[in-house]
Coordinates of C-alpha atoms in Angstrom, one line a residue:
Chain A
M1 CA -0.1 -18.5 8.6
N2 CA 0.3 -18.3 4.8
D3 CA 1.1 -21.5 3.0
A4 CA 3.9 -20.0 0.9
T5 CA 3.9 -23.0 -1.4
A6 CA 0.4 -22.2 -2.6
L7 CA 1.2 -18.6 -3.4
K8 CA 2.5 -17.5 -6.8
K9 CA 6.1 -16.3 -6.9
T10 CA 7.7 -13.7 -9.1
H11 CA 11.1 -14.3 -10.7
L12 CA 12.7 -12.2 -7.9
N13 CA 11.3 -14.2 -5.0
Q14 CA 14.7 -15.6 -4.0
Q15 CA 16.3 -12.1 -4.2
H16 CA 13.7 -10.9 -1.7
R17 CA 14.3 -13.8 0.6
D18 CA 18.1 -13.4 0.3
L19 CA 17.7 -9.8 1.4
K20 CA 15.7 -11.0 4.4
A21 CA 12.5 -9.3 3.3
K22 CA 9.4 -9.7 5.5
M23 CA 7.1 -11.7 3.1
L24 CA 3.3 -11.7 2.9
G25 CA 0.6 -13.2 0.7
F26 CA -0.9 -10.4 -1.5
G27 CA -3.5 -11.2 -4.1
G28 CA -2.3 -14.8 -4.3
W29 CA 1.4 -13.8 -4.6
D30 CA 4.3 -14.2 -2.1
M31 CA 5.5 -10.6 -2.0
P32 CA 8.0 -8.6 0.1
I33 CA 6.2 -6.2 2.5
S34 CA 9.5 -4.6 3.7
Y35 CA 13.2 -5.1 3.8
E36 CA 14.8 -2.4 6.0
G37 CA 11.4 -1.1 7.3
V38 CA 8.4 0.7 5.8
I39 CA 9.3 4.2 7.0
A40 CA 13.0 4.0 6.0
E41 CA 12.0 2.6 2.5
H42 CA 9.4 5.4 2.1
K43 CA 12.1 8.0 2.8
T44 CA 14.5 6.4 0.4
V45 CA 12.0 6.8 -2.5
R46 CA 11.2 10.4 -1.6
E47 CA 14.9 11.3 -1.3
A48 CA 16.9 8.9 -3.4
C49 CA 16.0 5.9 -5.4
G50 CA 14.1 2.7 -4.7
I51 CA 13.2 -0.3 -6.8
F52 CA 10.0 -2.4 -6.5
D53 CA 9.3 -5.9 -7.8
V54 CA 5.9 -5.3 -9.4
S55 CA 6.0 -8.5 -11.6
H56 CA 2.7 -9.6 -10.2
M57 CA 0.9 -6.9 -12.1
G58 CA -0.9 -7.9 -15.3
E59 CA -0.3 -7.1 -19.0
I60 CA -3.0 -7.3 -21.7
R61 CA -2.3 -6.6 -25.3
I62 CA -5.0 -5.2 -27.7
K63 CA -4.1 -5.6 -31.4
G64 CA -6.0 -5.4 -34.6
P65 CA -7.8 -3.3 -37.1
Q66 CA -10.5 -2.3 -34.6
A67 CA -8.2 -2.0 -31.6
N68 CA -9.0 1.7 -31.1
E69 CA -12.8 1.4 -31.5
Y70 CA -12.7 -1.5 -29.0
A71 CA -10.5 0.3 -26.5
Q72 CA -12.7 3.4 -26.8
F73 CA -15.8 1.4 -26.0
L74 CA -14.2 -0.4 -23.0
T75 CA -12.4 2.3 -21.2
I76 CA -13.2 5.7 -19.8
N77 CA -10.4 7.8 -21.2
D78 CA -9.7 8.7 -24.9
V79 CA -7.1 6.5 -26.6
N80 CA -7.3 8.6 -29.7
R81 CA -5.4 11.2 -27.8
L82 CA -2.4 8.8 -27.6
A83 CA 0.3 9.0 -30.1
P84 CA 2.5 5.9 -30.4
G85 CA 4.7 5.9 -27.3
Q86 CA 2.2 7.6 -25.0
G87 CA 0.1 6.2 -22.2
Q88 CA -2.9 7.3 -20.1
Y89 CA -4.6 6.4 -16.8
S90 CA -7.9 4.8 -17.4
A91 CA -10.5 2.2 -16.2
L92 CA -12.9 -0.5 -17.2
L93 CA -16.5 0.1 -16.0
N94 CA -19.5 -2.2 -15.8
D95 CA -22.8 -0.9 -17.2
K96 CA -23.8 0.6 -13.8
G97 CA -20.7 2.8 -14.0
G98 CA -18.9 0.9 -11.3
M99 CA -15.2 0.3 -11.6
I100 CA -14.1 -3.2 -12.7
D101 CA -10.4 -2.1 -12.6
D102 CA -8.2 0.9 -13.1
L103 CA -5.2 0.6 -15.4
I104 CA -2.7 2.4 -17.5
I105 CA -3.0 1.9 -21.3
Y106 CA -0.1 2.6 -23.7
R107 CA -0.3 3.0 -27.5
L108 CA 2.5 0.9 -29.0
G109 CA 1.3 1.4 -32.6
A110 CA -1.5 2.7 -34.8
N111 CA -3.5 -0.5 -34.0
E112 CA -1.8 -1.8 -30.9
L113 CA -2.4 -0.9 -27.3
F114 CA -0.8 -2.4 -24.1
A115 CA -2.6 -2.3 -20.8
C116 CA -1.1 -2.8 -17.3
V117 CA -3.8 -4.0 -14.8
N118 CA -3.9 -4.7 -11.1
A119 CA -2.6 -8.1 -10.0
S120 CA -5.7 -9.0 -8.1
N121 CA -7.9 -8.4 -11.1
I122 CA -6.0 -10.1 -14.0
E123 CA -8.4 -13.0 -14.5
K124 CA -11.5 -10.8 -14.1
D125 CA -10.3 -8.1 -16.4
F126 CA -9.2 -10.5 -19.1
T127 CA -12.5 -12.5 -19.0
W128 CA -14.4 -9.3 -19.3
M129 CA -12.2 -7.9 -22.1
K130 CA -12.4 -11.2 -24.1
E131 CA -16.2 -11.3 -23.8
Q132 CA -16.5 -7.7 -25.0
S133 CA -14.1 -8.2 -27.9
T134 CA -16.2 -10.6 -30.0
R135 CA -18.0 -7.7 -31.8
F136 CA -14.7 -6.1 -32.8
N137 CA -12.0 -7.1 -35.2
V138 CA -9.4 -7.3 -32.5
A139 CA -7.1 -9.8 -30.7
V140 CA -7.0 -9.4 -26.9
T141 CA -4.2 -11.5 -25.3
N142 CA -3.3 -11.9 -21.6
E143 CA 0.5 -11.6 -21.5
S144 CA 0.8 -11.4 -17.7
E145 CA 2.8 -14.6 -17.4
Q146 CA 5.4 -13.4 -19.9
W147 CA 6.4 -10.2 -18.2
S148 CA 8.4 -9.3 -15.2
Q149 CA 8.3 -5.7 -14.0
I150 CA 10.5 -3.5 -11.9
A151 CA 9.5 0.0 -10.8
I152 CA 12.3 2.4 -10.2
Q153 CA 11.3 5.6 -8.3
G154 CA 12.8 8.6 -6.7
P155 CA 14.7 11.8 -7.5
Q156 CA 17.7 9.7 -8.4
S157 CA 15.9 7.1 -10.4
Q158 CA 16.9 8.6 -13.8
A159 CA 20.5 8.6 -12.8
V160 CA 20.5 5.0 -11.6
L161 CA 18.5 3.9 -14.6
T162 CA 20.9 5.6 -17.1
K163 CA 24.0 4.3 -15.3
T164 CA 22.6 0.8 -15.4
L165 CA 21.3 0.7 -18.9
G166 CA 24.1 2.7 -20.5
A167 CA 24.3 5.9 -22.6
A168 CA 22.4 4.8 -25.6
S169 CA 19.3 3.9 -23.6
G170 CA 20.0 6.9 -21.4
A171 CA 19.4 9.2 -24.4
A172 CA 16.0 7.6 -25.1
I173 CA 15.1 7.8 -21.5
E174 CA 16.1 11.4 -21.2
K175 CA 13.6 12.2 -24.0
L176 CA 10.7 10.5 -22.1
Q177 CA 8.0 12.8 -21.0
Y178 CA 5.7 11.8 -18.2
M179 CA 3.4 8.9 -19.2
E180 CA 5.5 8.0 -22.3
I181 CA 6.9 4.6 -23.1
T182 CA 9.9 3.5 -25.1
E183 CA 11.7 0.4 -26.1
V184 CA 15.2 -0.2 -24.8
S185 CA 17.7 -3.0 -25.3
V186 CA 19.1 -4.6 -22.1
D187 CA 22.2 -6.6 -23.3
G188 CA 20.4 -7.4 -26.5
T189 CA 17.0 -8.2 -24.9
K190 CA 14.1 -5.8 -25.6
A191 CA 12.4 -4.2 -22.6
L192 CA 9.8 -1.4 -22.3
V193 CA 10.5 1.6 -20.1
A194 CA 7.5 3.8 -19.2
R195 CA 7.8 7.0 -17.3
T196 CA 5.1 6.3 -14.9
G197 CA 4.8 5.3 -11.3
Y198 CA 2.7 4.9 -8.2
T199 CA 4.8 6.9 -5.7
G200 CA 4.4 10.5 -6.6
E201 CA 8.1 10.8 -7.5
H202 CA 10.0 11.0 -10.8
G203 CA 10.3 7.3 -11.8
Y204 CA 9.8 4.6 -14.3
E205 CA 8.2 1.2 -14.7
I206 CA 10.1 -1.3 -16.7
Y207 CA 8.5 -4.3 -18.5
M208 CA 10.9 -7.1 -19.4
P209 CA 11.1 -10.8 -20.2
H210 CA 11.9 -13.0 -17.1
S211 CA 15.3 -13.8 -18.5
I212 CA 16.8 -10.5 -17.5
V213 CA 14.9 -9.4 -14.4
Q214 CA 17.3 -10.9 -11.8
N215 CA 20.4 -9.4 -13.3
L216 CA 18.7 -6.0 -13.8
W217 CA 17.5 -6.1 -10.2
K218 CA 21.0 -6.8 -9.0
S219 CA 22.5 -4.1 -11.2
F220 CA 20.1 -1.5 -9.9
L221 CA 21.0 -2.4 -6.4
S222 CA 24.7 -2.1 -7.1
N223 CA 24.2 1.3 -8.8
G224 CA 22.6 2.8 -5.7
A225 CA 18.9 1.8 -5.7
K226 CA 17.5 0.2 -2.5
P227 CA 14.8 -2.5 -2.5
I228 CA 11.3 -1.2 -1.5
G229 CA 8.4 -3.4 -0.4
L230 CA 4.6 -3.2 -0.7
G231 CA 4.3 -1.6 2.7
A232 CA 6.1 1.6 1.6
R233 CA 4.4 1.3 -1.9
D234 CA 1.2 1.8 0.0
T235 CA 2.3 4.7 2.2
L236 CA 3.9 6.5 -0.9
R237 CA 0.8 6.2 -3.1
L238 CA -1.5 7.2 -0.3
E239 CA 0.4 10.4 0.3
A240 CA 0.1 11.2 -3.4
C241 CA -3.7 10.3 -3.2
Y242 CA -3.4 7.6 -5.9
V243 CA -6.4 5.3 -5.6
L244 CA -5.9 1.6 -4.8
Y245 CA -8.4 -0.9 -6.3
G246 CA -10.1 -2.9 -3.6
N247 CA -9.5 -0.2 -1.0
D248 CA -10.6 3.0 -2.6
M249 CA -12.8 1.7 -5.3
N250 CA -14.6 -1.5 -6.3
E251 CA -17.4 -2.4 -8.6
T252 CA -19.9 -0.3 -6.6
V253 CA -17.8 2.9 -6.9
S254 CA -17.8 5.1 -10.0
P255 CA -14.8 7.0 -11.3
L256 CA -16.7 10.2 -10.5
E257 CA -17.1 9.2 -6.9
A258 CA -13.5 7.9 -6.7
G259 CA -12.2 11.3 -7.6
V260 CA -10.8 10.4 -11.1
A261 CA -13.3 12.3 -13.2
W262 CA -10.3 14.0 -15.0
A263 CA -9.8 10.6 -16.7
V264 CA -13.4 10.3 -17.9
R265 CA -14.1 11.6 -21.4
L266 CA -17.9 12.0 -21.2
E267 CA -18.2 14.2 -24.3
D268 CA -16.6 12.7 -27.3
K269 CA -17.2 9.0 -27.1
D270 CA -19.5 6.2 -26.1
F271 CA -18.3 3.6 -23.6
I272 CA -19.7 1.0 -21.2
G273 CA -20.9 2.8 -18.2
K274 CA -21.3 6.2 -19.8
K275 CA -25.1 6.3 -19.3
A276 CA -24.8 5.6 -15.7
L277 CA -22.1 8.3 -15.2
L278 CA -24.2 10.9 -17.0
A279 CA -27.2 10.0 -14.7
Q280 CA -24.9 10.3 -11.7
K281 CA -23.7 13.7 -12.8
E282 CA -27.2 14.9 -13.6
G283 CA -28.6 13.8 -10.2
G284 CA -25.6 15.2 -8.4
L285 CA -23.0 12.9 -6.8
K286 CA -24.2 11.6 -3.5
R287 CA -20.7 10.8 -2.3
K288 CA -17.1 11.8 -3.1
M289 CA -13.5 11.0 -2.3
V290 CA -11.7 13.3 0.1
A291 CA -8.3 13.3 1.8
F292 CA -8.0 13.8 5.6
I293 CA -5.4 14.2 8.3
M294 CA -5.9 13.0 11.9
D295 CA -6.2 15.8 14.5
E296 CA -5.9 13.2 17.3
K297 CA -3.4 10.4 17.6
A298 CA -4.8 7.3 16.0
I299 CA -4.2 5.4 12.8
P300 CA -7.2 5.4 10.4
R301 CA -7.8 2.2 8.5
H302 CA -9.9 0.9 5.6
D303 CA -13.7 0.6 6.5
M304 CA -13.6 2.7 9.7
K305 CA -16.8 4.7 9.8
I306 CA -16.9 8.5 9.6
F307 CA -19.3 10.7 11.5
V308 CA -20.2 14.4 11.3
G309 CA -21.9 14.9 14.7
E310 CA -24.2 11.9 15.0
R311 CA -24.6 11.5 11.3
D312 CA -23.0 8.6 9.5
A313 CA -21.1 10.4 6.8
G314 CA -19.1 7.7 5.1
Y315 CA -16.1 5.5 5.6
V316 CA -12.3 5.5 5.4
T317 CA -11.2 3.9 2.1
S318 CA -7.4 4.0 2.8
G319 CA -5.6 5.1 6.0
S320 CA -2.1 4.9 7.4
F321 CA 0.7 6.6 9.1
L322 CA 2.1 8.9 6.5
P323 CA 5.9 9.2 7.0
T324 CA 6.5 12.4 4.9
L325 CA 3.8 14.3 6.7
D326 CA 4.8 12.7 10.1
A327 CA 1.1 12.3 10.7
A328 CA -1.7 9.8 10.1
G329 CA -4.3 10.3 7.4
G330 CA -5.8 8.9 4.3
M331 CA -8.7 9.0 1.9
A332 CA -12.4 8.5 2.5
L333 CA -15.6 8.2 0.6
V334 CA -17.9 10.7 2.2
D335 CA -21.3 12.4 1.8
S336 CA -21.1 15.1 -0.8
S337 CA -22.1 17.7 1.8
V338 CA -18.7 17.3 3.6
K339 CA -16.4 20.2 2.6
I340 CA -12.6 20.8 2.7
G341 CA -11.8 22.2 6.1
D342 CA -14.6 20.3 7.9
S343 CA -13.9 18.4 11.0
I344 CA -15.0 14.7 10.9
E345 CA -14.8 11.9 13.5
I346 CA -13.5 8.5 12.7
D347 CA -14.5 5.5 14.7
V348 CA -11.2 3.9 15.5
R349 CA -12.0 0.6 17.2
G350 CA -14.9 2.0 19.2
K351 CA -13.4 5.4 20.0
R352 CA -14.2 8.6 18.0
K353 CA -11.1 10.4 16.9
L354 CA -11.0 13.8 15.2
A355 CA -9.7 14.4 11.7
K356 CA -9.8 17.3 9.3
V357 CA -10.8 17.1 5.6
V358 CA -8.0 18.6 3.5
K359 CA -7.3 19.3 -0.2
R360 CA -5.9 16.4 -2.2
P361 CA -3.2 15.5 -2.6
L362 CA -1.6 15.0 0.8
Y363 CA 1.7 15.2 -0.9
S364 CA 2.3 17.0 -4.2
A365 CA 3.6 14.6 -6.9
K366 CA 6.9 15.5 -8.5
V367 CA 6.3 13.2 -11.5
K368 CA 6.6 15.8 -14.3
Chain B
M1 CA 18.2 -13.4 20.4
S2 CA 18.7 -13.3 24.1
F3 CA 16.6 -11.7 26.8
P4 CA 17.3 -10.0 30.1
K5 CA 17.5 -12.7 32.8
D6 CA 16.1 -10.4 35.5
L7 CA 12.7 -10.1 33.7
K8 CA 9.8 -12.5 33.3
Y9 CA 7.9 -13.0 30.0
T10 CA 4.5 -14.0 28.6
N11 CA 3.4 -15.9 25.5
D12 CA 2.1 -12.6 24.2
H13 CA 5.6 -11.2 24.1
E14 CA 5.3 -8.8 27.1
W15 CA 8.1 -8.6 29.7
I16 CA 7.5 -7.8 33.3
R17 CA 9.9 -6.6 36.0
V18 CA 8.5 -7.5 39.5
A19 CA 9.7 -5.6 42.6
G20 CA 7.6 -6.6 45.6
K21 CA 4.0 -5.5 44.9
S22 CA 5.0 -3.2 42.0
A23 CA 5.8 -4.2 38.5
T24 CA 6.8 -2.6 35.2
V25 CA 5.6 -3.9 31.8
G26 CA 6.8 -3.6 28.3
I27 CA 7.1 -5.7 25.1
T28 CA 10.1 -7.7 23.9
K29 CA 12.6 -6.9 21.2
Y30 CA 11.4 -10.0 19.4
A31 CA 7.8 -8.6 19.3
L32 CA 9.1 -5.2 18.0
E33 CA 11.0 -6.9 15.3
Q34 CA 7.9 -8.8 14.2
L35 CA 5.9 -5.6 14.2
G36 CA 8.2 -3.4 12.2
D37 CA 7.9 0.4 12.4
V38 CA 5.7 1.2 15.4
V39 CA 3.4 4.2 14.5
H40 CA 0.9 4.3 17.4
L41 CA 0.5 3.3 21.0
E42 CA -2.7 3.4 23.0
L43 CA -2.1 3.6 26.7
P44 CA -4.6 2.9 29.5
K45 CA -5.6 5.5 32.1
V46 CA -3.8 5.6 35.4
G47 CA -6.0 4.0 38.0
E48 CA -7.5 1.4 35.7
T49 CA -7.6 -2.1 37.1
Y50 CA -7.3 -5.3 35.0
Q51 CA -7.2 -9.0 35.4
A52 CA -4.3 -11.0 34.1
G53 CA -4.9 -11.6 30.4
D54 CA -7.0 -8.4 29.9
T55 CA -6.2 -6.0 27.1
F56 CA -4.7 -2.8 28.5
G57 CA -3.7 -1.1 25.3
T58 CA -2.8 -1.5 21.7
I59 CA 0.4 -1.1 19.7
E60 CA 0.2 -0.4 16.0
S61 CA 2.7 -0.9 13.2
T62 CA 2.3 0.3 9.6
K63 CA 0.3 -2.8 8.8
T64 CA -1.2 -4.3 12.0
V65 CA -2.7 -3.5 15.4
S66 CA -1.8 -5.7 18.3
D67 CA -3.4 -5.9 21.7
L68 CA -1.2 -5.5 24.8
Y69 CA -2.2 -8.0 27.5
M70 CA -1.8 -7.7 31.3
P71 CA 0.8 -10.3 32.5
V72 CA -0.7 -10.2 36.0
S73 CA -3.8 -8.7 37.7
G74 CA -3.4 -5.2 39.1
K75 CA -3.9 -1.4 39.0
V76 CA -2.1 0.9 36.6
T77 CA 0.0 3.4 38.6
K78 CA 2.0 5.1 35.8
V79 CA 2.0 5.2 31.9
N80 CA 4.9 6.1 29.7
S81 CA 3.2 9.1 27.9
A82 CA 6.6 10.3 26.6
L83 CA 6.9 7.1 24.7
V84 CA 3.9 8.0 22.5
N85 CA 5.9 10.8 21.0
N86 CA 9.1 8.8 20.6
L87 CA 8.0 5.5 19.2
E88 CA 11.1 5.2 17.0
G89 CA 13.0 4.9 20.3
L90 CA 11.1 1.8 21.4
A91 CA 13.1 -0.7 19.4
D92 CA 16.4 0.7 20.7
D93 CA 15.5 0.5 24.4
P94 CA 12.6 -1.9 24.9
Y95 CA 13.5 -3.0 28.4
A96 CA 14.3 0.3 30.1
G97 CA 13.2 3.5 28.4
G98 CA 10.6 1.5 26.5
W99 CA 8.6 0.6 29.6
I100 CA 4.9 1.0 28.8
I101 CA 3.1 0.8 32.2
E102 CA 3.9 0.6 35.9
M103 CA 1.4 -1.2 38.2
E104 CA 0.5 -2.4 41.6
T105 CA 0.0 -6.2 41.4
T106 CA -3.1 -7.7 43.1
S107 CA -2.2 -11.3 42.4
T108 CA 0.9 -13.4 42.4
P109 CA 2.6 -13.5 39.1
D110 CA 2.4 -17.1 37.9
K111 CA 2.3 -18.6 34.4
L112 CA 5.2 -16.3 33.6
L113 CA 8.2 -17.5 31.6
T114 CA 11.9 -17.2 32.5
A115 CA 14.2 -15.7 29.8
E116 CA 15.3 -19.2 28.8
Q117 CA 11.7 -20.4 28.6
Y118 CA 10.7 -17.4 26.5
E119 CA 13.7 -17.9 24.2
K120 CA 12.6 -21.5 23.7
F121 CA 9.0 -20.4 23.1
I122 CA 9.9 -18.0 20.3
A123 CA 12.2 -20.5 18.7
E124 CA 9.3 -22.9 18.3
E125 CA 6.8 -20.2 17.1

């Protein structure tokens, strides 16, 4: 049993309990797993509008004359491609090319960047980033405790957001392209709205001071959004084949193996882990991330072994029942020889169950 | 929550309907509520024999896998295969249409709880 008193609570904790959410400890936080039910909540996001309390996520600000040089050296993607108000998916690597964390980094100004990192890695990321910052003229600050965050996702998310924030903010939000971020005023308090998400639907992630999160949550609910827990957050992102740190990658998995090579700029810049990635590329990747769907009734789960004939071919990194597909499936790190269309067997608690390797994503994102 | 008085119950949240040497087994509405959305059910083969307390199958929700335990020793005579393709219906009808196995009992059902005892048990859980 979780000792809920030892777990950290977001500023929406009482709201979740009032809504009779099923609560669970996640990365040291007391979080809602579901309210109405994972499958119903999943459908709500795909068809209408759902809101998620993601206040447990971390925020780190990078500011100073060498903010860009520092960020270029520490992350895999190219921050010089970002105009103010734009963000990109990226990652921190160790010198073996393994992933310390994945993150989204936004440019707020010529010398100011803002990174959103995974809740479970906040301390690790910040310690690493501080250590690496000493050679640069830059200030790196951990602002995680200052920000609450609500994600609003689904085909009706823009309508609900505009209705809640009003016409003036609505105009700024209307202009947001995918991955862009803008400042809005919520009853006189500044908040950041980013057109990003982890569900594969049109949506936004809103960063705000704690002082307004409870009222904003309630307003979203009264304007038609439904509360969505971490259970559906996982089934939604898995269908869209978005990786989850801890499941799909860790410090022994490179971004090339994790299937996010598109975010790695190997040509134009030097960064921590680059040498290791170049070596991996040159030697040929030994393993890679694939998506798969079950051909036999069983639910694949993280760490289940995968076989091709008698050969150990890898393991499931994330698996679940996938409500939109009405089938079970997930992602796996497999031997490079495994091809799309191949049949694989998954060891589900001692029984081999058939699955088929399919193209990613399992569900085509509608984010743009 | 109240439970049908004509059934007996176990600490593992199974219910059993005994009729002479035959019995029908399922899981309680309380267990289903704890589980959430049921996404998978592993049934035993007809003809399998088990001792009381043995695992005869598994029930999976989006987040967890739970074992199903035999309330009493016996041989499986029927399994509800139709249920596997209609798991959403389980929560609506757990004590009739939601039956999981039928069996021939080979021992006397003891250590089973009455509806009142089961109600008390879950209140203290």
